[in-house]
CSV table of C-alpha atoms in Angstrom, one decimal:
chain,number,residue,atom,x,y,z
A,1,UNK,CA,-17.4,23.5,-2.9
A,2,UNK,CA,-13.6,23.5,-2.6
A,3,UNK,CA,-13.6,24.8,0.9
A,4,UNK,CA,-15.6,21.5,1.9
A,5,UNK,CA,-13.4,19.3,-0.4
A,6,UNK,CA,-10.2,21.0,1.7
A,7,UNK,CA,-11.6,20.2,5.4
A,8,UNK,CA,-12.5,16.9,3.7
A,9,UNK,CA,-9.1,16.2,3.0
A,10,UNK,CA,-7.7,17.9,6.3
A,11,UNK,CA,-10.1,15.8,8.5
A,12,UNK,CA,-8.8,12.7,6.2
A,13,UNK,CA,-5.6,13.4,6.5
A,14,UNK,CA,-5.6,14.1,10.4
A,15,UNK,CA,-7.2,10.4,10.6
A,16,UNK,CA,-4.6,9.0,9.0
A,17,UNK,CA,-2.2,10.3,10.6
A,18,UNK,CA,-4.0,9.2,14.0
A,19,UNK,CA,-4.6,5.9,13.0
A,20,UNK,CA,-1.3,5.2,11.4
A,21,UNK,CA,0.8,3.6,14.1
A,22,UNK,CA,-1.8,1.5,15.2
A,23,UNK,CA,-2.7,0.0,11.9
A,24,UNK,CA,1.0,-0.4,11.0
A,25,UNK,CA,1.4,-2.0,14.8
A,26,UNK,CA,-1.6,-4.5,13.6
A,27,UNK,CA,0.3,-5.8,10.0
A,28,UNK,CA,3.3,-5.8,12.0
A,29,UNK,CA,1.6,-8.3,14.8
A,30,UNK,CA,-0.8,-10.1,11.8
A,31,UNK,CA,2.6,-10.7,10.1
A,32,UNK,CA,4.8,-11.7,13.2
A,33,UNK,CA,1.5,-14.2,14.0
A,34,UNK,CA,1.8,-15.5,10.6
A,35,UNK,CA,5.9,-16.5,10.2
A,36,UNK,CA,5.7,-18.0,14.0
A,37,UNK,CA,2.5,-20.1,12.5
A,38,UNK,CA,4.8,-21.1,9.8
A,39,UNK,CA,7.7,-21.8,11.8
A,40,UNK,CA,5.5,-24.3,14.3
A,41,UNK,CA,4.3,-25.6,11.5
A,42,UNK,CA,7.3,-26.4,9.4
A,43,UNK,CA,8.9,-27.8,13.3
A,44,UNK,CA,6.3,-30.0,13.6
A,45,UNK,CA,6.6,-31.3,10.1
A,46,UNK,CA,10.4,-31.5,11.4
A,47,UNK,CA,9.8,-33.7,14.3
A,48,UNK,CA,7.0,-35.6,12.4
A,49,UNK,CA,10.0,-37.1,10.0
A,50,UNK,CA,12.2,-37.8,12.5
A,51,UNK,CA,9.9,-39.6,14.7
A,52,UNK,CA,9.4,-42.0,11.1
A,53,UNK,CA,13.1,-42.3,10.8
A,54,UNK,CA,13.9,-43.6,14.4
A,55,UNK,CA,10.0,-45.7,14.0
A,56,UNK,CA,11.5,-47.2,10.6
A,57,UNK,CA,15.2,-47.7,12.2
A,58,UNK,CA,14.3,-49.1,15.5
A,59,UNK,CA,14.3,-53.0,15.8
């Protein structure tokens, strides 16, 4: 039993270790996708404002 609970835990850990970059690549792209949302976001909130300042201004 403990010689199949240590290739379990080889074979997991060899996964992991396979599958580490690429899943820290993913959170790394997931969270660069998510600030650039929230800077286009908070931009367009930008130039929503000042579009009502120059409407409100203009003659």
């Amino acid at each position: 039993m403990k010689k199949i609970l240590k290739i379990l835990l080889a074979v997991l850990a060899f996964i992991l270790l396979f599958f580490a970059p690429h899943l820290t690549h993913l959170f790394e792209r997931t969270q660069r996708q998510a600030v650039e949302s929230k800077a286009i976001e908070k931009g367009l909130e930008r130039i929503q404002k000042e579009q009502a300042a120059q409407s409100t201004h203009s003659p």
